[in-house]
């Protein structure tokens, strides 16, 4: 079956899905995006993702390209047309197409919108979670508005590529004082010896992950305590568990940081139980 993408008002074959060379997303990374998990035919936490999209658009003074209701319809339609039961749906909105000029277009243009969806293999992802992943650490080198989910991801791309070349799956950005910020495309967590979940505050310096937000509810359901505070690489290395969260991986145990094993080097039971309970707690919208 051939894949379908939504591009500026049309559902087109994925291989023919193109945007104009003067799309400001292409030229200036002047746009924002969201990635939602699709699980068992449902779009997961769509409300929170669209709330965050609205915030990102507002911070950059980009208008909604359509009503929120229409956007929900397009997301579901792209998932349906691609017959995705498990996977992801990707949504990108840029300031639009205009002759290249750093200033916002003097005459407002219509924001450009693209939606794609792809399948993932839940069995393979679970197998990965049973094994855990390795992370490396890299110095924080991003701008200070990473709370906005923009498509300007070059530092993230370079950090993640560095991780891959080191045999790891994720790179954690670290401040000069040794505090862990977040991963290239995930939020970072540890579990203390006493079984308390620790993740850094999301007021600034990281993206407020939707998976992270929903995990607060999952933790409550499992009777687990969360402390929102910074933690260092050293604390993470001697933690009971570590894990990452994002729509793409839900909860993924971390078993090594910069080559040093966490606890016994196997995924922690708390991370795995959070992973197992996530779907029941998250919002599910049938596509
Ligand atoms: N990334 N931090 C960063 C820098 C991210 O890019 C992401 C998501 C997260 C986790 O956010 P959420 O739980 O809402 O997925 C944290 C997406 C999945 C991506 O770029 O593919």
PDB file of N, CA, C and O and ligand atoms in Angstrom, residues 33-37 49 52 88 90 142 146 149-150 153 156 170 173 182-188 206-213 245-250 278, ligand 1:
ATOM      1  N   UNK A  33       6.437  21.847  15.229  1.00  0.00           N
ATOM      2  CA  UNK A  33       5.932  20.519  14.899  1.00  0.00           C
ATOM      3  C   UNK A  33       5.437  19.801  16.136  1.00  0.00           C
ATOM      4  O   UNK A  33       5.695  20.235  17.270  1.00  0.00           O
ATOM      5  N   UNK A  34       4.759  18.708  15.903  1.00  0.00           N
ATOM      6  CA  UNK A  34       4.330  17.797  16.963  1.00  0.00           C
ATOM      7  C   UNK A  34       4.456  16.370  16.426  1.00  0.00           C
ATOM      8  O   UNK A  34       4.293  16.139  15.227  1.00  0.00           O
ATOM      9  N   UNK A  35       4.724  15.445  17.321  1.00  0.00           N
ATOM     10  CA  UNK A  35       4.711  14.020  16.989  1.00  0.00           C
ATOM     11  C   UNK A  35       3.808  13.344  18.009  1.00  0.00           C
ATOM     12  O   UNK A  35       4.055  13.467  19.215  1.00  0.00           O
ATOM     13  N   UNK A  36       2.761  12.663  17.533  1.00  0.00           N
ATOM     14  CA  UNK A  36       1.897  11.915  18.455  1.00  0.00           C
ATOM     15  C   UNK A  36       2.102  10.426  18.211  1.00  0.00           C
ATOM     16  O   UNK A  36       2.252   9.986  17.066  1.00  0.00           O
ATOM     17  N   UNK A  37       2.025   9.698  19.301  1.00  0.00           N
ATOM     18  CA  UNK A  37       2.047   8.243  19.174  1.00  0.00           C
ATOM     19  C   UNK A  37       0.688   7.776  18.661  1.00  0.00           C
ATOM     20  O   UNK A  37      -0.353   8.345  19.019  1.00  0.00           O
ATOM     21  N   UNK A  49      -1.029  17.433  22.887  1.00  0.00           N
ATOM     22  CA  UNK A  49      -0.119  17.792  21.784  1.00  0.00           C
ATOM     23  C   UNK A  49      -0.613  19.058  21.070  1.00  0.00           C
ATOM     24  O   UNK A  49       0.189  19.928  20.720  1.00  0.00           O
ATOM     25  N   UNK A  52       0.032  22.099  23.180  1.00  0.00           N
ATOM     26  CA  UNK A  52       1.435  22.541  23.085  1.00  0.00           C
ATOM     27  C   UNK A  52       1.712  23.175  21.725  1.00  0.00           C
ATOM     28  O   UNK A  52       2.456  24.148  21.629  1.00  0.00           O
ATOM     29  N   UNK A  88       3.333   6.512  14.392  1.00  0.00           N
ATOM     30  CA  UNK A  88       3.414   7.933  14.727  1.00  0.00           C
ATOM     31  C   UNK A  88       2.635   8.753  13.721  1.00  0.00           C
ATOM     32  O   UNK A  88       2.472   8.335  12.571  1.00  0.00           O
ATOM     33  N   UNK A  90       2.943  12.775  12.385  1.00  0.00           N
ATOM     34  CA  UNK A  90       3.818  13.954  12.441  1.00  0.00           C
ATOM     35  C   UNK A  90       3.083  15.138  11.831  1.00  0.00           C
ATOM     36  O   UNK A  90       2.502  15.023  10.733  1.00  0.00           O
ATOM     37  N   UNK A 142      22.366  24.451  22.696  1.00  0.00           N
ATOM     38  CA  UNK A 142      21.171  24.938  22.001  1.00  0.00           C
ATOM     39  C   UNK A 142      20.783  26.334  22.486  1.00  0.00           C
ATOM     40  O   UNK A 142      21.267  26.793  23.510  1.00  0.00           O
ATOM     41  N   UNK A 146      14.267  26.264  23.945  1.00  0.00           N
ATOM     42  CA  UNK A 146      13.969  24.881  23.559  1.00  0.00           C
ATOM     43  C   UNK A 146      12.613  24.411  24.100  1.00  0.00           C
ATOM     44  O   UNK A 146      12.184  23.299  23.828  1.00  0.00           O
ATOM     45  N   UNK A 149       8.620  23.971  20.459  1.00  0.00           N
ATOM     46  CA  UNK A 149       8.945  22.771  19.663  1.00  0.00           C
ATOM     47  C   UNK A 149       9.156  23.163  18.199  1.00  0.00           C
ATOM     48  O   UNK A 149       8.300  22.927  17.347  1.00  0.00           O
ATOM     49  N   UNK A 150      10.311  23.811  17.930  1.00  0.00           N
ATOM     50  CA  UNK A 150      10.552  24.270  16.561  1.00  0.00           C
ATOM     51  C   UNK A 150      11.252  23.185  15.749  1.00  0.00           C
ATOM     52  O   UNK A 150      11.867  22.270  16.308  1.00  0.00           O
ATOM     53  N   UNK A 153      16.411  21.909  14.566  1.00  0.00           N
ATOM     54  CA  UNK A 153      16.894  20.817  15.416  1.00  0.00           C
ATOM     55  C   UNK A 153      18.334  20.410  15.122  1.00  0.00           C
ATOM     56  O   UNK A 153      18.736  19.288  15.424  1.00  0.00           O
ATOM     57  N   UNK A 156      20.358  18.986  17.931  1.00  0.00           N
ATOM     58  CA  UNK A 156      19.796  17.688  18.311  1.00  0.00           C
ATOM     59  C   UNK A 156      20.232  16.608  17.315  1.00  0.00           C
ATOM     60  O   UNK A 156      20.587  15.499  17.696  1.00  0.00           O
ATOM     61  N   UNK A 170      20.781   7.673  22.303  1.00  0.00           N
ATOM     62  CA  UNK A 170      20.357   9.035  22.645  1.00  0.00           C
ATOM     63  C   UNK A 170      21.538   9.794  23.244  1.00  0.00           C
ATOM     64  O   UNK A 170      22.470   9.189  23.796  1.00  0.00           O
ATOM     65  N   UNK A 173      21.857  16.342  26.690  1.00  0.00           N
ATOM     66  CA  UNK A 173      22.511  17.653  26.781  1.00  0.00           C
ATOM     67  C   UNK A 173      22.759  17.968  28.255  1.00  0.00           C
ATOM     68  O   UNK A 173      21.858  17.801  29.091  1.00  0.00           O
ATOM     69  N   UNK A 182      18.069  17.339  28.857  1.00  0.00           N
ATOM     70  CA  UNK A 182      17.157  16.378  28.229  1.00  0.00           C
ATOM     71  C   UNK A 182      17.908  15.733  27.074  1.00  0.00           C
ATOM     72  O   UNK A 182      19.041  16.106  26.766  1.00  0.00           O
ATOM     73  N   UNK A 183      17.259  14.785  26.434  1.00  0.00           N
ATOM     74  CA  UNK A 183      17.880  14.125  25.291  1.00  0.00           C
ATOM     75  C   UNK A 183      17.643  14.909  24.003  1.00  0.00           C
ATOM     76  O   UNK A 183      16.901  15.892  23.982  1.00  0.00           O
ATOM     77  N   UNK A 184      18.269  14.466  22.944  1.00  0.00           N
ATOM     78  CA  UNK A 184      18.108  15.102  21.641  1.00  0.00           C
ATOM     79  C   UNK A 184      16.657  15.086  21.173  1.00  0.00           C
ATOM     80  O   UNK A 184      16.213  16.005  20.478  1.00  0.00           O
ATOM     81  N   UNK A 185      15.914  14.047  21.534  1.00  0.00           N
ATOM     82  CA  UNK A 185      14.492  14.017  21.185  1.00  0.00           C
ATOM     83  C   UNK A 185      13.665  13.331  22.273  1.00  0.00           C
ATOM     84  O   UNK A 185      12.603  12.762  21.980  1.00  0.00           O
ATOM     85  N   UNK A 186      14.126  13.418  23.522  1.00  0.00           N
ATOM     86  CA  UNK A 186      13.427  12.754  24.632  1.00  0.00           C
ATOM     87  C   UNK A 186      13.698  13.526  25.935  1.00  0.00           C
ATOM     88  O   UNK A 186      14.685  14.244  26.035  1.00  0.00           O
ATOM     89  N   UNK A 187      12.845  13.337  26.911  1.00  0.00           N
ATOM     90  CA  UNK A 187      13.117  13.857  28.259  1.00  0.00           C
ATOM     91  C   UNK A 187      13.862  12.794  29.077  1.00  0.00           C
ATOM     92  O   UNK A 187      13.750  11.605  28.801  1.00  0.00           O
ATOM     93  N   UNK A 188      14.610  13.266  30.074  1.00  0.00           N
ATOM     94  CA  UNK A 188      15.479  12.380  30.861  1.00  0.00           C
ATOM     95  C   UNK A 188      14.966  12.235  32.289  1.00  0.00           C
ATOM     96  O   UNK A 188      14.517  13.218  32.896  1.00  0.00           O
ATOM     97  N   UNK A 206      14.184  22.998  28.817  1.00  0.00           N
ATOM     98  CA  UNK A 206      13.852  21.742  28.140  1.00  0.00           C
ATOM     99  C   UNK A 206      12.471  21.885  27.504  1.00  0.00           C
ATOM    100  O   UNK A 206      11.730  22.826  27.794  1.00  0.00           O
ATOM    101  N   UNK A 207      12.162  20.917  26.651  1.00  0.00           N
ATOM    102  CA  UNK A 207      10.802  20.851  26.127  1.00  0.00           C
ATOM    103  C   UNK A 207       9.919  20.151  27.159  1.00  0.00           C
ATOM    104  O   UNK A 207      10.318  19.115  27.708  1.00  0.00           O
ATOM    105  N   UNK A 208       8.747  20.712  27.409  1.00  0.00           N
ATOM    106  CA  UNK A 208       7.812  20.044  28.326  1.00  0.00           C
ATOM    107  C   UNK A 208       7.153  18.899  27.557  1.00  0.00           C
ATOM    108  O   UNK A 208       6.174  19.084  26.847  1.00  0.00           O
ATOM    109  N   UNK A 209       7.735  17.715  27.685  1.00  0.00           N
ATOM    110  CA  UNK A 209       7.248  16.553  26.916  1.00  0.00           C
ATOM    111  C   UNK A 209       5.836  16.184  27.324  1.00  0.00           C
ATOM    112  O   UNK A 209       5.487  16.250  28.509  1.00  0.00           O
ATOM    113  N   UNK A 210       5.051  15.795  26.349  1.00  0.00           N
ATOM    114  CA  UNK A 210       3.686  15.349  26.659  1.00  0.00           C
ATOM    115  C   UNK A 210       3.738  14.000  27.377  1.00  0.00           C
ATOM    116  O   UNK A 210       2.981  13.762  28.322  1.00  0.00           O
ATOM    117  N   UNK A 211       4.648  13.147  26.952  1.00  0.00           N
ATOM    118  CA  UNK A 211       4.798  11.851  27.622  1.00  0.00           C
ATOM    119  C   UNK A 211       5.192  12.094  29.085  1.00  0.00           C
ATOM    120  O   UNK A 211       4.681  11.439  29.995  1.00  0.00           O
ATOM    121  N   UNK A 212       6.083  13.050  29.289  1.00  0.00           N
ATOM    122  CA  UNK A 212       6.508  13.438  30.637  1.00  0.00           C
ATOM    123  C   UNK A 212       5.308  13.873  31.469  1.00  0.00           C
ATOM    124  O   UNK A 212       5.132  13.442  32.601  1.00  0.00           O
ATOM    125  N   UNK A 213       4.457  14.740  30.894  1.00  0.00           N
ATOM    126  CA  UNK A 213       3.282  15.236  31.630  1.00  0.00           C
ATOM    127  C   UNK A 213       2.352  14.086  31.991  1.00  0.00           C
ATOM    128  O   UNK A 213       1.898  13.969  33.141  1.00  0.00           O
ATOM    129  N   UNK A 245      11.722   9.518  28.032  1.00  0.00           N
ATOM    130  CA  UNK A 245      10.329   9.495  27.577  1.00  0.00           C
ATOM    131  C   UNK A 245      10.161  10.367  26.333  1.00  0.00           C
ATOM    132  O   UNK A 245      10.796  11.424  26.210  1.00  0.00           O
ATOM    133  N   UNK A 246       9.301   9.931  25.443  1.00  0.00           N
ATOM    134  CA  UNK A 246       8.880  10.703  24.268  1.00  0.00           C
ATOM    135  C   UNK A 246       7.777   9.917  23.577  1.00  0.00           C
ATOM    136  O   UNK A 246       7.628   8.702  23.815  1.00  0.00           O
ATOM    137  N   UNK A 247       7.029  10.612  22.729  1.00  0.00           N
ATOM    138  CA  UNK A 247       5.951   9.949  21.990  1.00  0.00           C
ATOM    139  C   UNK A 247       6.490   8.790  21.152  1.00  0.00           C
ATOM    140  O   UNK A 247       5.784   7.819  20.903  1.00  0.00           O
ATOM    141  N   UNK A 248       7.728   8.895  20.716  1.00  0.00           N
ATOM    142  CA  UNK A 248       8.313   7.878  19.832  1.00  0.00           C
ATOM    143  C   UNK A 248       8.720   6.607  20.585  1.00  0.00           C
ATOM    144  O   UNK A 248       8.803   5.551  19.979  1.00  0.00           O
ATOM    145  N   UNK A 249       9.003   6.735  21.879  1.00  0.00           N
ATOM    146  CA  UNK A 249       9.512   5.571  22.634  1.00  0.00           C
ATOM    147  C   UNK A 249       8.688   5.274  23.894  1.00  0.00           C
ATOM    148  O   UNK A 249       8.926   4.278  24.562  1.00  0.00           O
ATOM    149  N   UNK A 250       7.726   6.140  24.210  1.00  0.00           N
ATOM    150  CA  UNK A 250       6.931   6.106  25.442  1.00  0.00           C
ATOM    151  C   UNK A 250       7.904   6.168  26.643  1.00  0.00           C
ATOM    152  O   UNK A 250       8.411   7.235  26.944  1.00  0.00           O
ATOM    153  N   UNK A 278       1.266   2.919  30.805  1.00  0.00           N
ATOM    154  CA  UNK A 278       1.102   4.221  30.139  1.00  0.00           C
ATOM    155  C   UNK A 278      -0.173   4.305  29.297  1.00  0.00           C
ATOM    156  O   UNK A 278      -0.958   5.251  29.420  1.00  0.00           O
TER     157      UNK A 278
HETATM  158  N1  LIG B   1      10.617  14.665  20.239  1.00  0.00           N
HETATM  159  N2  LIG B   1      12.619  16.779  24.326  1.00  0.00           N
HETATM  160  C1  LIG B   1      12.881  16.978  23.026  1.00  0.00           C
HETATM  161  C2  LIG B   1      14.036  17.836  22.649  1.00  0.00           C
HETATM  162  C3  LIG B   1      12.061  16.389  22.055  1.00  0.00           C
HETATM  163  O1  LIG B   1      12.314  16.607  20.754  1.00  0.00           O
HETATM  164  C4  LIG B   1      10.975  15.567  22.453  1.00  0.00           C
HETATM  165  C5  LIG B   1      10.058  14.935  21.466  1.00  0.00           C
HETATM  166  C6  LIG B   1      10.763  15.375  23.831  1.00  0.00           C
HETATM  167  C7  LIG B   1       9.627  14.539  24.346  1.00  0.00           C
HETATM  168  O2  LIG B   1       8.374  15.142  24.070  1.00  0.00           O
HETATM  169  P1  LIG B   1       7.046  14.281  23.906  1.00  0.00           P
HETATM  170  O3  LIG B   1       6.918  13.460  25.131  1.00  0.00           O
HETATM  171  O4  LIG B   1       5.985  15.291  23.758  1.00  0.00           O
HETATM  172  O5  LIG B   1       7.229  13.424  22.675  1.00  0.00           O
HETATM  173  C8  LIG B   1      11.598  16.001  24.738  1.00  0.00           C
HETATM  174  C9  LIG B   1       9.811  14.150  19.149  1.00  0.00           C
HETATM  175  C10 LIG B   1       9.160  12.851  19.468  1.00  0.00           C
HETATM  176  C11 LIG B   1      10.658  14.110  17.901  1.00  0.00           C
HETATM  177  O6  LIG B   1      11.337  15.100  17.673  1.00  0.00           O
HETATM  178  O7  LIG B   1      10.611  13.132  17.162  1.00  0.00           O
END
